[in-house]
PDB file of C-alpha atoms in Angstrom:
ATOM      1  CA  MET A   1      -0.185   0.007   0.119  1.00 33.00           C
ATOM      2  CA  SER A   2       1.187   3.596  -0.433  1.00 36.00           C
ATOM      3  CA  ASP A   3       2.534   5.960   2.015  1.00 34.00           C
ATOM      4  CA  ILE A   4      -0.323   8.148   1.223  1.00 40.00           C
ATOM      5  CA  LEU A   5      -3.182   5.319   2.329  1.00 44.00           C
ATOM      6  CA  PHE A   6      -1.687   5.768   5.835  1.00 44.00           C
ATOM      7  CA  SER A   7      -0.800   9.257   6.285  1.00 50.00           C
ATOM      8  CA  SER A   8      -3.474  10.048   8.589  1.00 52.00           C
ATOM      9  CA  ARG A   9      -2.826   6.964  10.691  1.00 56.00           C
ATOM     10  CA  PRO A  10      -4.636   6.277  13.073  1.00 72.00           C
ATOM     11  CA  LEU A  11      -7.303   5.917  10.879  1.00 95.00           C
ATOM     12  CA  PRO A  12     -10.871   7.523  13.057  1.00 95.00           C
ATOM     13  CA  PHE A  13     -12.560   4.298  12.953  1.00 96.00           C
ATOM     14  CA  GLU A  14      -9.905   3.038  15.532  1.00 95.00           C
ATOM     15  CA  GLN A  15     -10.972   4.866  17.983  1.00 93.00           C
ATOM     16  CA  GLY A  16     -14.895   3.682  17.522  1.00 95.00           C
ATOM     17  CA  PRO A  17     -17.848   4.645  15.465  1.00 94.00           C
ATOM     18  CA  PRO A  18     -18.740   7.838  14.502  1.00 91.00           C
ATOM     19  CA  ARG A  19     -19.943   9.946  16.968  1.00 83.00           C
ATOM     20  CA  PHE A  20     -22.052  13.040  17.518  1.00 78.00           C
ATOM     21  CA  ASP A  21     -19.431  15.317  19.465  1.00 71.00           C
ATOM     22  CA  VAL A  22     -17.313  18.117  19.420  1.00 67.00           C
ATOM     23  CA  GLY A  23     -14.230  16.052  19.331  1.00 78.00           C
ATOM     24  CA  LEU A  24     -11.796  19.094  18.800  1.00 89.00           C
ATOM     25  CA  ALA A  25      -8.351  18.797  19.562  1.00 93.00           C
ATOM     26  CA  PRO A  26      -5.382  21.445  18.980  1.00 94.00           C
ATOM     27  CA  ILE A  27      -2.590  21.201  16.206  1.00 95.00           C
ATOM     28  CA  GLU A  28       0.344  22.849  15.641  1.00 95.00           C
ATOM     29  CA  MET A  29       0.072  26.025  13.125  1.00 94.00           C
ATOM     30  CA  GLN A  30       2.261  24.614  10.498  1.00 93.00           C
ATOM     31  CA  HIS A  31       0.376  21.708  10.020  1.00 95.00           C
ATOM     32  CA  TRP A  32      -3.200  23.431   9.434  1.00 97.00           C
ATOM     33  CA  LEU A  33      -3.113  23.040   5.568  1.00 97.00           C
ATOM     34  CA  MET A  34       0.512  21.931   4.434  1.00 96.00           C
ATOM     35  CA  PRO A  35       1.812  19.624   3.764  1.00 95.00           C
ATOM     36  CA  ASP A  36      -1.254  18.582   1.566  1.00 96.00           C
ATOM     37  CA  ASP A  37      -1.412  14.827   1.590  1.00 96.00           C
ATOM     38  CA  GLN A  38      -4.563  15.017  -0.965  1.00 97.00           C
ATOM     39  CA  ALA A  39      -2.786  17.687  -3.347  1.00 97.00           C
ATOM     40  CA  ILE A  40      -3.776  15.326  -6.320  1.00 97.00           C
ATOM     41  CA  TRP A  41      -7.319  16.365  -5.881  1.00 98.00           C
ATOM     42  CA  VAL A  42      -6.335  20.151  -6.419  1.00 98.00           C
ATOM     43  CA  GLY A  43      -6.099  19.638 -10.445  1.00 98.00           C
ATOM     44  CA  PRO A  44      -9.463  18.458 -10.953  1.00 98.00           C
ATOM     45  CA  LYS A  45     -11.094  20.224  -8.275  1.00 98.00           C
ATOM     46  CA  ASN A  46     -10.008  23.335 -10.070  1.00 98.00           C
ATOM     47  CA  GLU A  47     -11.433  21.882 -13.292  1.00 98.00           C
ATOM     48  CA  LEU A  48     -14.860  21.252 -11.145  1.00 98.00           C
ATOM     49  CA  MET A  49     -14.611  24.874 -10.263  1.00 98.00           C
ATOM     50  CA  ASP A  50     -14.528  26.028 -13.855  1.00 98.00           C
ATOM     51  CA  ALA A  51     -17.378  23.792 -14.854  1.00 98.00           C
ATOM     52  CA  GLU A  52     -19.610  24.348 -11.657  1.00 97.00           C
ATOM     53  CA  SER A  53     -18.731  27.630 -10.228  1.00 98.00           C
ATOM     54  CA  GLY A  54     -22.292  28.453  -9.682  1.00 97.00           C
ATOM     55  CA  ALA A  55     -22.978  25.213  -7.973  1.00 98.00           C
ATOM     56  CA  VAL A  56     -19.647  24.927  -5.716  1.00 98.00           C
ATOM     57  CA  PHE A  57     -19.378  28.392  -4.268  1.00 98.00           C
ATOM     58  CA  ALA A  58     -21.764  30.558  -2.393  1.00 98.00           C
ATOM     59  CA  SER A  59     -22.010  33.687  -0.445  1.00 98.00           C
ATOM     60  CA  ILE A  60     -23.775  36.464   1.172  1.00 98.00           C
ATOM     61  CA  ARG A  61     -23.768  39.892   1.250  1.00 97.00           C
ATOM     62  CA  GLY A  62     -21.058  41.586   3.745  1.00 98.00           C
ATOM     63  CA  SER A  63     -18.526  38.486   3.488  1.00 98.00           C
ATOM     64  CA  ILE A  64     -16.254  39.959   1.431  1.00 98.00           C
ATOM     65  CA  PRO A  65     -13.876  41.487   4.193  1.00 98.00           C
ATOM     66  CA  GLY A  66     -13.788  37.689   5.985  1.00 98.00           C
ATOM     67  CA  GLN A  67     -13.406  36.348   2.355  1.00 98.00           C
ATOM     68  CA  ILE A  68     -10.468  38.544   1.916  1.00 98.00           C
ATOM     69  CA  GLU A  69      -8.636  37.860   5.636  1.00 98.00           C
ATOM     70  CA  ALA A  70      -9.361  34.120   4.861  1.00 98.00           C
ATOM     71  CA  ALA A  71      -7.643  33.850   1.501  1.00 98.00           C
ATOM     72  CA  GLU A  72      -4.541  35.897   2.860  1.00 98.00           C
ATOM     73  CA  LEU A  73      -4.154  33.119   5.489  1.00 97.00           C
ATOM     74  CA  VAL A  74      -4.452  29.992   2.950  1.00 98.00           C
ATOM     75  CA  SER A  75      -2.122  32.022   0.207  1.00 98.00           C
ATOM     76  CA  HIS A  76       0.425  32.797   3.114  1.00 97.00           C
ATOM     77  CA  ALA A  77       0.095  28.827   4.136  1.00 97.00           C
ATOM     78  CA  CYS A  78       0.666  27.598   0.797  1.00 96.00           C
ATOM     79  CA  GLY A  79       3.280  30.260  -0.525  1.00 96.00           C
ATOM     80  CA  LEU A  80       0.965  30.905  -3.275  1.00 96.00           C
ATOM     81  CA  ARG A  81      -0.986  33.842  -4.910  1.00 94.00           C
ATOM     82  CA  ILE A  82      -4.599  34.008  -5.455  1.00 94.00           C
ATOM     83  CA  ASP A  83      -6.285  35.194  -8.496  1.00 91.00           C
ATOM     84  CA  PRO A  84      -7.646  38.546  -7.914  1.00 92.00           C
ATOM     85  CA  GLY A  85     -10.287  38.470 -10.371  1.00 95.00           C
ATOM     86  CA  GLU A  86     -12.275  35.806  -8.258  1.00 97.00           C
ATOM     87  CA  PRO A  87     -14.281  36.044  -5.252  1.00 98.00           C
ATOM     88  CA  PRO A  88     -11.377  35.655  -2.411  1.00 98.00           C
ATOM     89  CA  LEU A  89     -12.412  32.613  -0.738  1.00 98.00           C
ATOM     90  CA  PHE A  90     -13.063  30.763  -4.215  1.00 98.00           C
ATOM     91  CA  ALA A  91      -9.739  31.843  -5.422  1.00 98.00           C
ATOM     92  CA  ALA A  92      -8.306  30.530  -2.404  1.00 98.00           C
ATOM     93  CA  SER A  93     -10.090  27.219  -2.366  1.00 98.00           C
ATOM     94  CA  ARG A  94      -8.134  26.582  -5.904  1.00 98.00           C
ATOM     95  CA  LEU A  95      -4.988  26.486  -3.997  1.00 98.00           C
ATOM     96  CA  VAL A  96      -5.582  23.521  -1.570  1.00 98.00           C
ATOM     97  CA  SER A  97      -7.143  20.043  -1.470  1.00 98.00           C
ATOM     98  CA  ASP A  98      -9.496  21.369   1.240  1.00 98.00           C
ATOM     99  CA  ASP A  99     -12.964  22.903   1.052  1.00 98.00           C
ATOM    100  CA  LEU A 100     -13.153  26.567   2.772  1.00 98.00           C
ATOM    101  CA  VAL A 101     -16.279  27.585   4.566  1.00 98.00           C
ATOM    102  CA  LEU A 102     -16.522  30.997   6.223  1.00 98.00           C
ATOM    103  CA  MET A 103     -18.611  31.566   9.462  1.00 96.00           C
ATOM    104  CA  GLU A 104     -19.444  34.766  10.691  1.00 97.00           C
ATOM    105  CA  MET A 105     -21.515  36.104  13.724  1.00 95.00           C
ATOM    106  CA  ARG A 106     -24.503  37.609  12.223  1.00 95.00           C
ATOM    107  CA  ASP A 107     -27.713  38.668  14.608  1.00 93.00           C
ATOM    108  CA  GLY A 108     -26.147  36.704  17.552  1.00 93.00           C
ATOM    109  CA  VAL A 109     -25.391  33.761  15.647  1.00 93.00           C
ATOM    110  CA  TRP A 110     -22.537  31.953  13.969  1.00 94.00           C
ATOM    111  CA  THR A 111     -23.910  31.831  10.365  1.00 95.00           C
ATOM    112  CA  ASN A 112     -22.414  30.533   7.021  1.00 96.00           C
ATOM    113  CA  THR A 113     -21.582  33.406   5.102  1.00 98.00           C
ATOM    114  CA  ALA A 114     -19.144  31.983   2.308  1.00 98.00           C
ATOM    115  CA  LEU A 115     -18.035  28.651   1.099  1.00 98.00           C
ATOM    116  CA  CYS A 116     -16.330  26.541  -1.765  1.00 98.00           C
ATOM    117  CA  LEU A 117     -17.515  23.229  -1.449  1.00 98.00           C
ATOM    118  CA  CYS A 118     -15.895  20.555  -4.113  1.00 98.00           C
ATOM    119  CA  SER A 119     -16.177  17.472  -2.213  1.00 98.00           C
ATOM    120  CA  PRO A 120     -19.213  17.720   0.129  1.00 96.00           C
ATOM    121  CA  THR A 121     -20.325  14.565   2.107  1.00 94.00           C
ATOM    122  CA  PHE A 122     -23.982  14.621   0.566  1.00 94.00           C
ATOM    123  CA  PHE A 123     -24.998  18.406   0.931  1.00 92.00           C
ATOM    124  CA  SER A 124     -24.305  21.199  -1.248  1.00 95.00           C
ATOM    125  CA  ALA A 125     -22.943  24.800  -0.991  1.00 96.00           C
ATOM    126  CA  HIS A 126     -26.564  26.165  -1.600  1.00 95.00           C
ATOM    127  CA  ASP A 127     -27.670  23.740   1.178  1.00 94.00           C
ATOM    128  CA  ALA A 128     -25.356  25.637   3.714  1.00 95.00           C
ATOM    129  CA  ILE A 129     -25.023  29.282   2.738  1.00 97.00           C
ATOM    130  CA  GLY A 130     -26.699  31.494   5.160  1.00 96.00           C
ATOM    131  CA  LYS A 131     -27.363  28.780   7.772  1.00 93.00           C
ATOM    132  CA  SER A 132     -26.684  29.181  11.488  1.00 91.00           C
ATOM    133  CA  LEU A 133     -24.482  26.602  13.203  1.00 87.00           C
ATOM    134  CA  PHE A 134     -27.770  25.290  14.658  1.00 80.00           C
ATOM    135  CA  GLY A 135     -29.241  24.913  11.326  1.00 80.00           C
ATOM    136  CA  LEU A 136     -26.213  23.267   9.890  1.00 84.00           C
ATOM    137  CA  HIS A 137     -26.495  20.563  12.235  1.00 65.00           C
ATOM    138  CA  ARG A 138     -30.156  20.335  12.559  1.00 72.00           C
ATOM    139  CA  PRO A 139     -30.030  17.072  10.478  1.00 69.00           C
ATOM    140  CA  VAL A 140     -27.785  15.291  12.884  1.00 67.00           C
ATOM    141  CA  PRO A 141     -29.467  13.580  16.083  1.00 61.00           C
ATOM    142  CA  GLY A 142     -28.938  15.856  19.044  1.00 56.00           C
ATOM    143  CA  GLY A 143     -27.599  18.498  16.759  1.00 47.00           C
ATOM    144  CA  ASP A 144     -30.142  21.301  17.450  1.00 51.00           C
ATOM    145  CA  PRO A 145     -29.350  22.918  19.873  1.00 59.00           C
ATOM    146  CA  GLY A 146     -27.201  20.498  21.520  1.00 69.00           C
ATOM    147  CA  LEU A 147     -24.115  20.108  19.278  1.00 69.00           C
ATOM    148  CA  GLY A 148     -24.821  23.468  17.449  1.00 68.00           C
ATOM    149  CA  GLY A 149     -24.837  24.862  20.848  1.00 77.00           C
ATOM    150  CA  ARG A 150     -21.301  23.291  22.153  1.00 81.00           C
ATOM    151  CA  ILE A 151     -19.599  24.152  18.653  1.00 83.00           C
ATOM    152  CA  SER A 152     -20.840  27.903  18.831  1.00 84.00           C
ATOM    153  CA  ARG A 153     -19.336  28.022  22.528  1.00 89.00           C
ATOM    154  CA  VAL A 154     -15.818  26.648  21.170  1.00 87.00           C
ATOM    155  CA  PHE A 155     -16.360  29.307  18.224  1.00 87.00           C
ATOM    156  CA  SER A 156     -16.520  32.382  20.357  1.00 86.00           C
ATOM    157  CA  LEU A 157     -13.717  31.154  22.671  1.00 88.00           C
ATOM    158  CA  LEU A 158     -11.175  30.416  19.961  1.00 91.00           C
ATOM    159  CA  ARG A 159      -8.004  32.096  20.040  1.00 93.00           C
ATOM    160  CA  ASP A 160      -6.404  33.756  17.549  1.00 92.00           C
ATOM    161  CA  GLU A 161      -2.993  31.277  17.599  1.00 89.00           C
ATOM    162  CA  LEU A 162      -4.814  28.228  18.001  1.00 94.00           C
ATOM    163  CA  VAL A 163      -5.957  25.655  15.239  1.00 96.00           C
ATOM    164  CA  LEU A 164      -8.381  23.076  16.427  1.00 95.00           C
ATOM    165  CA  GLU A 165      -8.735  19.711  14.328  1.00 95.00           C
ATOM    166  CA  ARG A 166     -11.219  16.688  14.263  1.00 92.00           C
ATOM    167  CA  HIS A 167     -12.318  13.614  12.095  1.00 94.00           C
ATOM    168  CA  ASN A 168     -15.123  12.042  11.133  1.00 93.00           C
ATOM    169  CA  TRP A 169     -15.844   9.119   8.778  1.00 96.00           C
ATOM    170  CA  THR A 170     -18.342   7.154   6.824  1.00 97.00           C
ATOM    171  CA  VAL A 171     -18.468   4.296   4.241  1.00 98.00           C
ATOM    172  CA  GLN A 172     -19.655   4.961   0.499  1.00 98.00           C
ATOM    173  CA  TRP A 173     -20.164   3.556  -2.799  1.00 98.00           C
ATOM    174  CA  SER A 174     -17.627   4.665  -5.168  1.00 97.00           C
ATOM    175  CA  ASN A 175     -14.574   6.504  -4.870  1.00 97.00           C
ATOM    176  CA  ALA A 176     -16.207   9.962  -5.947  1.00 97.00           C
ATOM    177  CA  ARG A 177     -15.325  13.349  -3.863  1.00 97.00           C
ATOM    178  CA  TYR A 178     -17.758  15.322  -5.541  1.00 98.00           C
ATOM    179  CA  THR A 179     -21.033  14.201  -3.921  1.00 97.00           C
ATOM    180  CA  PRO A 180     -23.575  16.696  -3.162  1.00 96.00           C
ATOM    181  CA  ASP A 181     -26.316  13.952  -3.504  1.00 95.00           C
ATOM    182  CA  GLY A 182     -25.962  10.370  -1.886  1.00 95.00           C
ATOM    183  CA  THR A 183     -28.823   9.108  -3.609  1.00 96.00           C
ATOM    184  CA  PRO A 184     -27.086   7.776  -6.792  1.00 97.00           C
ATOM    185  CA  LEU A 185     -24.333   6.180  -4.889  1.00 97.00           C
ATOM    186  CA  ARG A 186     -27.108   4.454  -2.359  1.00 96.00           C
ATOM    187  CA  ASN A 187     -29.107   3.100  -5.351  1.00 97.00           C
ATOM    188  CA  ALA A 188     -25.786   2.187  -7.302  1.00 97.00           C
ATOM    189  CA  ALA A 189     -25.124   0.035  -4.061  1.00 97.00           C
ATOM    190  CA  GLY A 190     -28.497  -1.450  -3.715  1.00 95.00           C
ATOM    191  CA  ALA A 191     -28.493  -2.678  -6.932  1.00 96.00           C
ATOM    192  CA  ALA A 192     -24.874  -4.116  -6.845  1.00 97.00           C
ATOM    193  CA  ALA A 193     -24.067  -7.718  -6.807  1.00 97.00           C
ATOM    194  CA  LEU A 194     -22.010  -8.635  -3.704  1.00 96.00           C
ATOM    195  CA  ALA A 195     -19.100  -9.457  -5.762  1.00 95.00           C
ATOM    196  CA  GLU A 196     -18.743  -5.441  -6.563  1.00 97.00           C
ATOM    197  CA  ALA A 197     -18.077  -4.300  -3.074  1.00 96.00           C
ATOM    198  CA  LYS A 198     -14.321  -5.225  -3.178  1.00 96.00           C
ATOM    199  CA  GLU A 199     -13.733  -2.586  -5.569  1.00 97.00           C
ATOM    200  CA  ALA A 200     -16.371  -0.067  -4.885  1.00 98.00           C
ATOM    201  CA  LEU A 201     -16.687   0.105  -1.226  1.00 98.00           C
ATOM    202  CA  HIS A 202     -14.712   3.231   0.241  1.00 98.00           C
ATOM    203  CA  LEU A 203     -14.018   4.701   3.536  1.00 98.00           C
ATOM    204  CA  ARG A 204     -14.859   8.447   3.503  1.00 97.00           C
ATOM    205  CA  VAL A 205     -12.647  10.577   6.145  1.00 97.00           C
ATOM    206  CA  GLU A 206     -13.317  14.167   6.903  1.00 95.00           C
ATOM    207  CA  ARG A 207     -10.288  15.929   8.352  1.00 96.00           C
ATOM    208  CA  GLN A 208     -11.624  19.105   9.736  1.00 94.00           C
ATOM    209  CA  THR A 209     -10.136  22.303  11.246  1.00 96.00           C
ATOM    210  CA  ILE A 210     -11.458  25.740  12.748  1.00 95.00           C
ATOM    211  CA  ARG A 211      -9.305  28.847  13.344  1.00 96.00           C
ATOM    212  CA  ARG A 212     -10.029  32.194  14.135  1.00 97.00           C
ATOM    213  CA  LEU A 213      -9.411  35.245  11.653  1.00 97.00           C
ATOM    214  CA  PRO A 214      -8.139  37.727  14.061  1.00 97.00           C
ATOM    215  CA  GLN A 215      -9.023  41.059  12.064  1.00 97.00           C
ATOM    216  CA  THR A 216     -12.786  40.452  11.246  1.00 98.00           C
ATOM    217  CA  GLY A 217     -13.123  37.744  14.184  1.00 97.00           C
ATOM    218  CA  ALA A 218     -14.896  35.315  11.609  1.00 97.00           C
ATOM    219  CA  VAL A 219     -13.756  31.446  11.866  1.00 97.00           C
ATOM    220  CA  LEU A 220     -12.513  29.690   8.935  1.00 97.00           C
ATOM    221  CA  PHE A 221     -13.752  26.220   8.886  1.00 96.00           C
ATOM    222  CA  THR A 222     -11.626  23.468   6.730  1.00 98.00           C
ATOM    223  CA  ILE A 223     -12.722  20.192   5.088  1.00 97.00           C
ATOM    224  CA  ARG A 224     -10.229  17.507   3.769  1.00 97.00           C
ATOM    225  CA  ILE A 225     -11.369  14.510   2.139  1.00 97.00           C
ATOM    226  CA  ARG A 226      -9.416  11.437   2.337  1.00 97.00           C
ATOM    227  CA  LEU A 227     -10.615   8.286   0.488  1.00 97.00           C
ATOM    228  CA  TYR A 228      -9.576   4.679   0.858  1.00 97.00           C
ATOM    229  CA  LYS A 229     -10.438   1.640  -0.823  1.00 97.00           C
ATOM    230  CA  LEU A 230     -12.208  -0.474   2.242  1.00 97.00           C
ATOM    231  CA  ALA A 231     -10.985  -3.691   0.976  1.00 97.00           C
ATOM    232  CA  ASP A 232      -7.297  -2.870   1.039  1.00 96.00           C
ATOM    233  CA  LEU A 233      -7.629  -1.320   4.660  1.00 96.00           C
ATOM    234  CA  LEU A 234      -9.006  -4.713   5.460  1.00 96.00           C
ATOM    235  CA  GLU A 235      -6.074  -6.514   4.449  1.00 95.00           C
ATOM    236  CA  GLU A 236      -4.522  -5.432   7.705  1.00 94.00           C
ATOM    237  CA  ARG A 237      -5.498  -7.870  10.258  1.00 93.00           C
ATOM    238  CA  ASP A 238      -5.497  -5.032  12.834  1.00 94.00           C
ATOM    239  CA  LEU A 239      -7.484  -2.644  10.725  1.00 95.00           C
ATOM    240  CA  ALA A 240      -9.964  -5.242   9.833  1.00 95.00           C
ATOM    241  CA  THR A 241     -10.541  -5.818  13.493  1.00 95.00           C
ATOM    242  CA  ALA A 242     -11.131  -2.137  14.473  1.00 96.00           C
ATOM    243  CA  PHE A 243     -13.405  -1.356  11.578  1.00 97.00           C
ATOM    244  CA  GLN A 244     -15.250  -4.630  12.343  1.00 96.00           C
ATOM    245  CA  GLN A 245     -15.835  -3.541  16.089  1.00 97.00           C
ATOM    246  CA  ALA A 246     -16.491   0.204  15.134  1.00 97.00           C
ATOM    247  CA  TRP A 247     -19.380  -0.718  12.274  1.00 97.00           C
ATOM    248  CA  ARG A 248     -21.071  -3.118  14.744  1.00 96.00           C
ATOM    249  CA  GLU A 249     -20.963  -0.896  17.378  1.00 96.00           C
ATOM    250  CA  ALA A 250     -22.389   2.175  15.433  1.00 95.00           C
ATOM    251  CA  SER A 251     -25.951   3.147  17.104  1.00 92.00           C
ATOM    252  CA  PRO A 252     -29.296   3.052  15.285  1.00 92.00           C
ATOM    253  CA  ASP A 253     -29.145   6.699  14.969  1.00 90.00           C
ATOM    254  CA  VAL A 254     -25.630   7.271  13.465  1.00 91.00           C
ATOM    255  CA  ARG A 255     -26.577   4.195  10.820  1.00 94.00           C
ATOM    256  CA  ALA A 256     -30.100   6.145  10.057  1.00 92.00           C
ATOM    257  CA  TYR A 257     -28.359   9.400   9.671  1.00 91.00           C
ATOM    258  CA  LYS A 258     -25.537   8.362   7.614  1.00 94.00           C
ATOM    259  CA  LYS A 259     -27.756   6.063   5.463  1.00 94.00           C
ATOM    260  CA  TRP A 260     -25.775   2.735   5.701  1.00 96.00           C
ATOM    261  CA  ASP A 261     -28.787   0.403   5.064  1.00 96.00           C
ATOM    262  CA  SER A 262     -27.867   0.394   1.521  1.00 95.00           C
ATOM    263  CA  LEU A 263     -24.439  -0.806   2.269  1.00 97.00           C
ATOM    264  CA  GLU A 264     -25.194  -3.441   5.101  1.00 97.00           C
ATOM    265  CA  ARG A 265     -25.037  -6.538   2.815  1.00 97.00           C
ATOM    266  CA  HIS A 266     -21.928  -5.356   0.899  1.00 97.00           C
ATOM    267  CA  VAL A 267     -19.852  -4.665   4.303  1.00 97.00           C
ATOM    268  CA  ALA A 268     -20.983  -7.630   5.959  1.00 96.00           C
ATOM    269  CA  ALA A 269     -19.585  -9.512   2.693  1.00 95.00           C
ATOM    270  CA  LEU A 270     -15.920  -7.716   3.088  1.00 95.00           C
ATOM    271  CA  LEU A 271     -15.761  -8.313   6.567  1.00 95.00           C
ATOM    272  CA  GLN A 272     -16.612 -12.216   6.228  1.00 93.00           C
ATOM    273  CA  ASN A 273     -13.691 -12.403   3.433  1.00 87.00           C
ATOM    274  CA  TYR A 274     -11.198 -10.199   5.540  1.00 82.00           C
ATOM    275  CA  ALA A 275     -12.236 -10.149   9.284  1.00 67.00           C
ATOM    276  CA  GLY A 276     -13.686 -13.644   9.556  1.00 65.00           C
ATOM    277  CA  ASP A 277     -16.970 -12.418  10.575  1.00 57.00           C
ATOM    278  CA  SER A 278     -19.801 -14.758  10.516  1.00 47.00           C
TER     279      SER A 278
END
């Protein structure tokens, strides 16, 4: 297996099933965006941005100062210049594999004021723009007001020099990164033979960071997607055991939220082959 495959070890399922909690931990500033271990996506991402700019980017009035500050920080981290002829956050997003989401305090609540979303995990830029943290987390079990409120407090208490990181994971059918709608993938999985699971099932990991912007007080939220062929991971016995346990222990609300029902039989077949599941 390649070095890139294990660049983010430990993999998040090694800590158990997905959980709906804050789960943020501090990281060193120099590890915020660089090195970009998913830089292979930057070229195709730019092609997507050129072809579907109206679908992947959205902003609301008054967001330009925050966009400019966010773009300057991304440009500095990468050592690259942005295109001055494009919206600043859109231009900055061209430089990294990460999606960029700008959150600002509006009417007393943290609100999404601009974003470029080229690797969405089953939602779109236009689903998110203008929504508060509570609205963004409403679909998550316990998200509104519980999780949304806890994240809001973290945003409000962020220090300028602090970068926080968390990871989330799911399983999807195919290695597609641009997935604003998961329905086609679930339909394909539902119609597929078990033999197709080895090539099609992928672990999708979201590496998320938040960082306060000192001048505007906005928060920049970044999302980096890593995709791993699940069958390749399961070839390692310790990973197969850890994944099997995490998959089995995922609660019903996690399974329902992530819509894993279409994948259950395929994952079970892989686990039987690689983890000795019966």
